[in-house]
Tab-separated table of C-alpha atoms and ligand atoms in Angstrom:
chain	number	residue	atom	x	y	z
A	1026	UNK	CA	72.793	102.512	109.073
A	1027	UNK	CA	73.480	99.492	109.918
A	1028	UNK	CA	74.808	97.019	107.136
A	1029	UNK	CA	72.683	94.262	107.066
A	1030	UNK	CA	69.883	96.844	106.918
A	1031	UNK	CA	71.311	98.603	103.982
A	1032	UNK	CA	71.962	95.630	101.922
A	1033	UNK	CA	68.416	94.661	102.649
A	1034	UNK	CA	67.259	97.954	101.764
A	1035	UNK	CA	69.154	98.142	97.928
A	1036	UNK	CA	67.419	96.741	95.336
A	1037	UNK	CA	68.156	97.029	91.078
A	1038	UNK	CA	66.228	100.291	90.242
A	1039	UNK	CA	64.425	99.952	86.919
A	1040	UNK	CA	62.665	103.472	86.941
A	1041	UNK	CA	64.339	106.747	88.391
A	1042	UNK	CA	62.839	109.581	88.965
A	1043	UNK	CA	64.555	112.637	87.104
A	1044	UNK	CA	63.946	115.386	89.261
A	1045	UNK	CA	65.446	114.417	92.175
A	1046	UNK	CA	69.254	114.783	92.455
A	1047	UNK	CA	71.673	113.764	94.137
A	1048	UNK	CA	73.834	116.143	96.446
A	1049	UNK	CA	77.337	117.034	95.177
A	1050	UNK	CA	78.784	116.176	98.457
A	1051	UNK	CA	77.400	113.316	98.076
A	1052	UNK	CA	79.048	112.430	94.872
A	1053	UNK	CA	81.911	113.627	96.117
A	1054	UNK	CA	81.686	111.081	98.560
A	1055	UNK	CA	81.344	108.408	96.352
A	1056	UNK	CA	83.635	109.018	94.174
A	1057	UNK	CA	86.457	109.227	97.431
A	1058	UNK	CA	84.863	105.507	98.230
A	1059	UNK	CA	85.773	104.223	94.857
A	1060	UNK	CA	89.782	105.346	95.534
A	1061	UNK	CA	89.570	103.448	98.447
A	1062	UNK	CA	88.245	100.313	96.884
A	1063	UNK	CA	90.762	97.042	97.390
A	1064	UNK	CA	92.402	95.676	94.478
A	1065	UNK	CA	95.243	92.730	94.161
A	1066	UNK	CA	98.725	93.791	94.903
A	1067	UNK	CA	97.244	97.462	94.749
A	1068	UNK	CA	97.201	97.152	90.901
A	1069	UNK	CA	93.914	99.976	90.758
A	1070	UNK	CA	93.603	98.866	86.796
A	1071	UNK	CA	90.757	101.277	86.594
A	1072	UNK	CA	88.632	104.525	85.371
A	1073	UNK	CA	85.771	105.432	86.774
A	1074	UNK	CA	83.794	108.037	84.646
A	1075	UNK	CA	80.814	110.039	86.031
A	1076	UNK	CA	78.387	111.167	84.012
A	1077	UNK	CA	76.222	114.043	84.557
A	1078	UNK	CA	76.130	116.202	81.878
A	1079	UNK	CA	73.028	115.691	79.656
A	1080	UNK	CA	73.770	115.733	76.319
A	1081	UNK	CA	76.981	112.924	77.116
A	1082	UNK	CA	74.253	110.501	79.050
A	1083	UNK	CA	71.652	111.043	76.198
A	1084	UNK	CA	74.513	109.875	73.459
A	1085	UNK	CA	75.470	106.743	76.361
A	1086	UNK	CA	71.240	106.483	76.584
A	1087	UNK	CA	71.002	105.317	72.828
A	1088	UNK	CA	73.734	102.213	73.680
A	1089	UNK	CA	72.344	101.286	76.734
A	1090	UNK	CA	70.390	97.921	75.269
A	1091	UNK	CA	67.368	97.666	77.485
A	1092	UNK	CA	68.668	100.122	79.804
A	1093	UNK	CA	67.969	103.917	77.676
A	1094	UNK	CA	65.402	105.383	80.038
A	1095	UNK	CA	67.514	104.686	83.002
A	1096	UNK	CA	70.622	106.403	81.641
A	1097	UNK	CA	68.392	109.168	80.826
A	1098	UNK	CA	66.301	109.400	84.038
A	1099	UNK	CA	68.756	108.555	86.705
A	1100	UNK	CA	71.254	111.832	88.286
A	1101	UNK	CA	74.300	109.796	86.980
A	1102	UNK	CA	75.929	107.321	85.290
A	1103	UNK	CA	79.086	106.044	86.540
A	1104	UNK	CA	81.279	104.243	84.008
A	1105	UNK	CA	83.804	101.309	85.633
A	1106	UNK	CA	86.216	101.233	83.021
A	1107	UNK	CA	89.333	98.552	83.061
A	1108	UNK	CA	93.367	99.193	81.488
A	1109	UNK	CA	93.671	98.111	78.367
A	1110	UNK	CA	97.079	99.686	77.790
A	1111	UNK	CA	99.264	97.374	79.399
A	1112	UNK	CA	102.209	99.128	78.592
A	1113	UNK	CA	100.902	102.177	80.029
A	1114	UNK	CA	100.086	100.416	82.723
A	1115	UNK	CA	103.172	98.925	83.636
A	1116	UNK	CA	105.083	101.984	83.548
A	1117	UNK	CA	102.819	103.323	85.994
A	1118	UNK	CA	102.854	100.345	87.908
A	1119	UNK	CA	106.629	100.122	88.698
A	1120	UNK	CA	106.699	103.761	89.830
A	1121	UNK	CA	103.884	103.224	92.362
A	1122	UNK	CA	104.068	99.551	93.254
A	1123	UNK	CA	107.032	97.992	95.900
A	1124	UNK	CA	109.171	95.580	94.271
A	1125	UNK	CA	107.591	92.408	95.328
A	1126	UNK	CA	104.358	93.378	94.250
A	1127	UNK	CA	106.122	94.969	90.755
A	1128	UNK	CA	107.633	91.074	90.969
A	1129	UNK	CA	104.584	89.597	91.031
A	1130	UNK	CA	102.961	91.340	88.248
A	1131	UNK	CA	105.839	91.010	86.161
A	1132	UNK	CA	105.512	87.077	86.405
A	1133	UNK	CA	101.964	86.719	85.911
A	1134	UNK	CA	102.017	89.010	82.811
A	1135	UNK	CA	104.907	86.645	81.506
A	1136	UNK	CA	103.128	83.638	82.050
A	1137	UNK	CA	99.950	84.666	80.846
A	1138	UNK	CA	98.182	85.827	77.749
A	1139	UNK	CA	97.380	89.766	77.347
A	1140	UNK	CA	93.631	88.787	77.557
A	1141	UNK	CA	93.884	86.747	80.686
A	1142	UNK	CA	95.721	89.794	82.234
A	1143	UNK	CA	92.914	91.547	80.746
A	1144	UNK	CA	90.314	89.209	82.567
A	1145	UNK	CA	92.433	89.496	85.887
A	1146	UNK	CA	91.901	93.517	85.494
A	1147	UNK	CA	88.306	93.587	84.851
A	1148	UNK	CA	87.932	91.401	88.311
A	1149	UNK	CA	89.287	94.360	90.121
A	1150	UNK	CA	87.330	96.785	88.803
A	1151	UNK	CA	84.303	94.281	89.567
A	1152	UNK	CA	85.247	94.138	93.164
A	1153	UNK	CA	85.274	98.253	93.056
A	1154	UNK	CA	81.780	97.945	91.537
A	1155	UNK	CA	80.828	95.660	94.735
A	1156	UNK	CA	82.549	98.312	96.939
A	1157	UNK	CA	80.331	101.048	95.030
A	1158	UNK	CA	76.930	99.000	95.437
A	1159	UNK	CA	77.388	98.901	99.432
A	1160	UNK	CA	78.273	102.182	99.609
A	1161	UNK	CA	74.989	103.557	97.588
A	1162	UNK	CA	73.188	101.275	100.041
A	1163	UNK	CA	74.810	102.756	102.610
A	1164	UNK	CA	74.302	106.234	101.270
A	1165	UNK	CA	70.400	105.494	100.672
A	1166	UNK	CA	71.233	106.438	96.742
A	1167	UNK	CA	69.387	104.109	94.350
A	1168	UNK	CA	71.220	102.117	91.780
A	1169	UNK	CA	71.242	100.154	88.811
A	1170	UNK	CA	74.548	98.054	87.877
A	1171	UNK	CA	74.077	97.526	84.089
A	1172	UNK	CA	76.026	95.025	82.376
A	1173	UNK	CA	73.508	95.855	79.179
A	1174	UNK	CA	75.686	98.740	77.875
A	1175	UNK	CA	77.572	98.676	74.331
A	1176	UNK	CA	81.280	98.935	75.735
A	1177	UNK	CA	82.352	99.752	72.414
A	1178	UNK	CA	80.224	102.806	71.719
A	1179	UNK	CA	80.837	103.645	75.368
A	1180	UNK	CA	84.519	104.062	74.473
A	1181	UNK	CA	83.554	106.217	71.740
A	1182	UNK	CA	81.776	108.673	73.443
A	1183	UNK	CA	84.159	108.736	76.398
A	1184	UNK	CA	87.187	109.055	75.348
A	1185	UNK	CA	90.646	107.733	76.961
A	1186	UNK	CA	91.622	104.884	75.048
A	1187	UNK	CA	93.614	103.638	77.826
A	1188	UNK	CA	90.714	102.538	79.352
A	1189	UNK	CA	88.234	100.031	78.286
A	1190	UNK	CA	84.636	99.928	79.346
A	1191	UNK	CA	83.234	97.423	81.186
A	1192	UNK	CA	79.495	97.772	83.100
A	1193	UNK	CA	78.049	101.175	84.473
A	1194	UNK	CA	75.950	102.194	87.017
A	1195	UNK	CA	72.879	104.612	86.797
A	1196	UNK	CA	72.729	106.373	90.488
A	1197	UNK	CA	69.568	108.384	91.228
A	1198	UNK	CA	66.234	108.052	93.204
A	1199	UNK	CA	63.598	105.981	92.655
A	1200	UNK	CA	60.435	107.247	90.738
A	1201	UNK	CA	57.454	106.444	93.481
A	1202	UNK	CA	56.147	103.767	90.276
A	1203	UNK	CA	59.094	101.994	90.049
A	1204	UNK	CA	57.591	98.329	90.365
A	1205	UNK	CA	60.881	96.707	90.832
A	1206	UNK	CA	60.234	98.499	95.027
A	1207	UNK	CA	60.767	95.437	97.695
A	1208	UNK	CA	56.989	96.459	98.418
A	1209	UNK	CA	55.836	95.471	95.014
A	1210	UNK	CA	58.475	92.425	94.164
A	1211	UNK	CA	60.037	91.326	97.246
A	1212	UNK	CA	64.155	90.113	97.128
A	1213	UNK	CA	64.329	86.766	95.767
A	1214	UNK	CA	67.601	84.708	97.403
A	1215	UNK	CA	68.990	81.274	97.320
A	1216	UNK	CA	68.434	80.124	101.105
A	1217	UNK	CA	71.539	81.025	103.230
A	1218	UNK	CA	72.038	76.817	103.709
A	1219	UNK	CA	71.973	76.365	100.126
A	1220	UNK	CA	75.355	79.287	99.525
A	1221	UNK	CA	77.320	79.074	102.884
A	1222	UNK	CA	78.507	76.160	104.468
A	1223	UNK	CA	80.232	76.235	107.361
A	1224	UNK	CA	83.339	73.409	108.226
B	2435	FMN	C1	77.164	92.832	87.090
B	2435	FMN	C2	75.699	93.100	87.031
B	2435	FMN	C3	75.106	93.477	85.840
B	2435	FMN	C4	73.736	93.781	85.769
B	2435	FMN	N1	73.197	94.287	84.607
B	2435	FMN	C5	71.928	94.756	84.624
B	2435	FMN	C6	71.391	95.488	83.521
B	2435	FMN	O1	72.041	95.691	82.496
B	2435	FMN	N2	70.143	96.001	83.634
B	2435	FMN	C7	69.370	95.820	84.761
B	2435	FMN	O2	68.231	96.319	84.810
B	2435	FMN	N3	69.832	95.096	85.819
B	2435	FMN	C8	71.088	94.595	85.784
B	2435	FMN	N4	71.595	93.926	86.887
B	2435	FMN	C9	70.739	93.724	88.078
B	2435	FMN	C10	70.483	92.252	88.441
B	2435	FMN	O3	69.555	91.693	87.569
B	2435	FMN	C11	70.022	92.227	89.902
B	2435	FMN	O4	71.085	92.635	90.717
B	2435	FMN	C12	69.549	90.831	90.366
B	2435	FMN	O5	68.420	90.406	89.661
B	2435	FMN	C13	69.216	90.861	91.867
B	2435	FMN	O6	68.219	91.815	92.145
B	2435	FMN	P1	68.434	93.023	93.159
B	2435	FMN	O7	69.703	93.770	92.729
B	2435	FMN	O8	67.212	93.900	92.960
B	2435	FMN	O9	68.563	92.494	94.534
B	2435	FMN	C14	72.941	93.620	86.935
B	2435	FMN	C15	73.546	93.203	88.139
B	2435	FMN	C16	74.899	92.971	88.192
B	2435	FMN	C17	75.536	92.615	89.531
């Protein structure tokens, strides 16, 4: 499909409907995508954890905020989940990364506080979670990005303390009463001259 289609397609889905799942190739699929995903100097500071098995998304359900009956409803829930052992990380890091990249990371860990190398982490896993979006689009699965999640409880439940989590996404198909549909509430954008400007 093409791109500008799909991305005018996706919209947040607020109600899923549970008996329709998604194929396994499919999720196969997705999960390959996220690999691929670009992050600075290669650094892949991330765990992505999918979800699937109902008792674990009906514990994740109850610290979901406003988001229960979409953890519940939806096929999956995909957790993006960001380093939080740095020394782990750096091990791993200077047996996978070239030296000028190693370099790199090595200075702006030195000159920087643990939680701004924390902050620089979580905007790689964002820019997976941007990759992940386009690719549902793509894919014609419905999702729901959900920043509402306890990340605390999360970790609790999930296991890994390596990792910290940061948002999830539900992945499923839209129940047919979903009201957030583009039929019912249309996509609400800036105008493309108020964002881009061009020089
Ligand atoms: C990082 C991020 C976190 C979000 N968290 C939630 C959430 O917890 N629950 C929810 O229903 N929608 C959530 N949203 C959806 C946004 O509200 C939605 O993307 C925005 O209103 C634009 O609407 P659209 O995605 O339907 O085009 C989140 C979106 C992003 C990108």
């Amino acid at each position: 499909m093409d791109f500008l289609k799909a991305i005018k397609n996706r919209y947040t889905t607020k109600l899923y409907d549970h008996s329709k799942r998604i194929d396994v190739g499919k999720i196969q699929k997705l999960q390959e995508i996220l690999t691929l995903s670009p992050s600075s100097i290669n650094s892949q500071p991330w765990e992505f954890v999918f979800v699937s098995d109902a008792k674990t998304k009906e514990q994740l359900s109850k610290v979901s905020q406003h988001n229960t009956q979409k953890v519940l409803d939806c096929d999956t829930v995909v957790v993006f989940r960001s380093i939080d052992n740095l020394s782990t990380f750096k091990n791993e890091l200077s047996e996978r990364l070239p030296e000028y990249a190693l370099g790199f990371y090595n200075d702006f860990a030195e000159q920087h506080s643990e939680n701004d190398v924390k902050t620089w982490m979580d905007k790689q896993v964002y820019i997976a979670l941007g990759t992940f979006l386009s690719a549902c689009a793509s894919m014609e699965i419905d999702a729901t990005p959900m920043e509402g999640i306890e990340p605390k409880a999360y970790d609790a439940i999930l296991g890994n303390d390596d990792y910290r989590s940061i948002l999830a996404v539900a992945i499923g198909y839209r129940h047919e009463k979903d009201v957030n549909q583009l039929h019912i509430k249309p996509k609400s954008r800036k105008k493309i001259t108020e964002v881009v400007r061009s020089i």
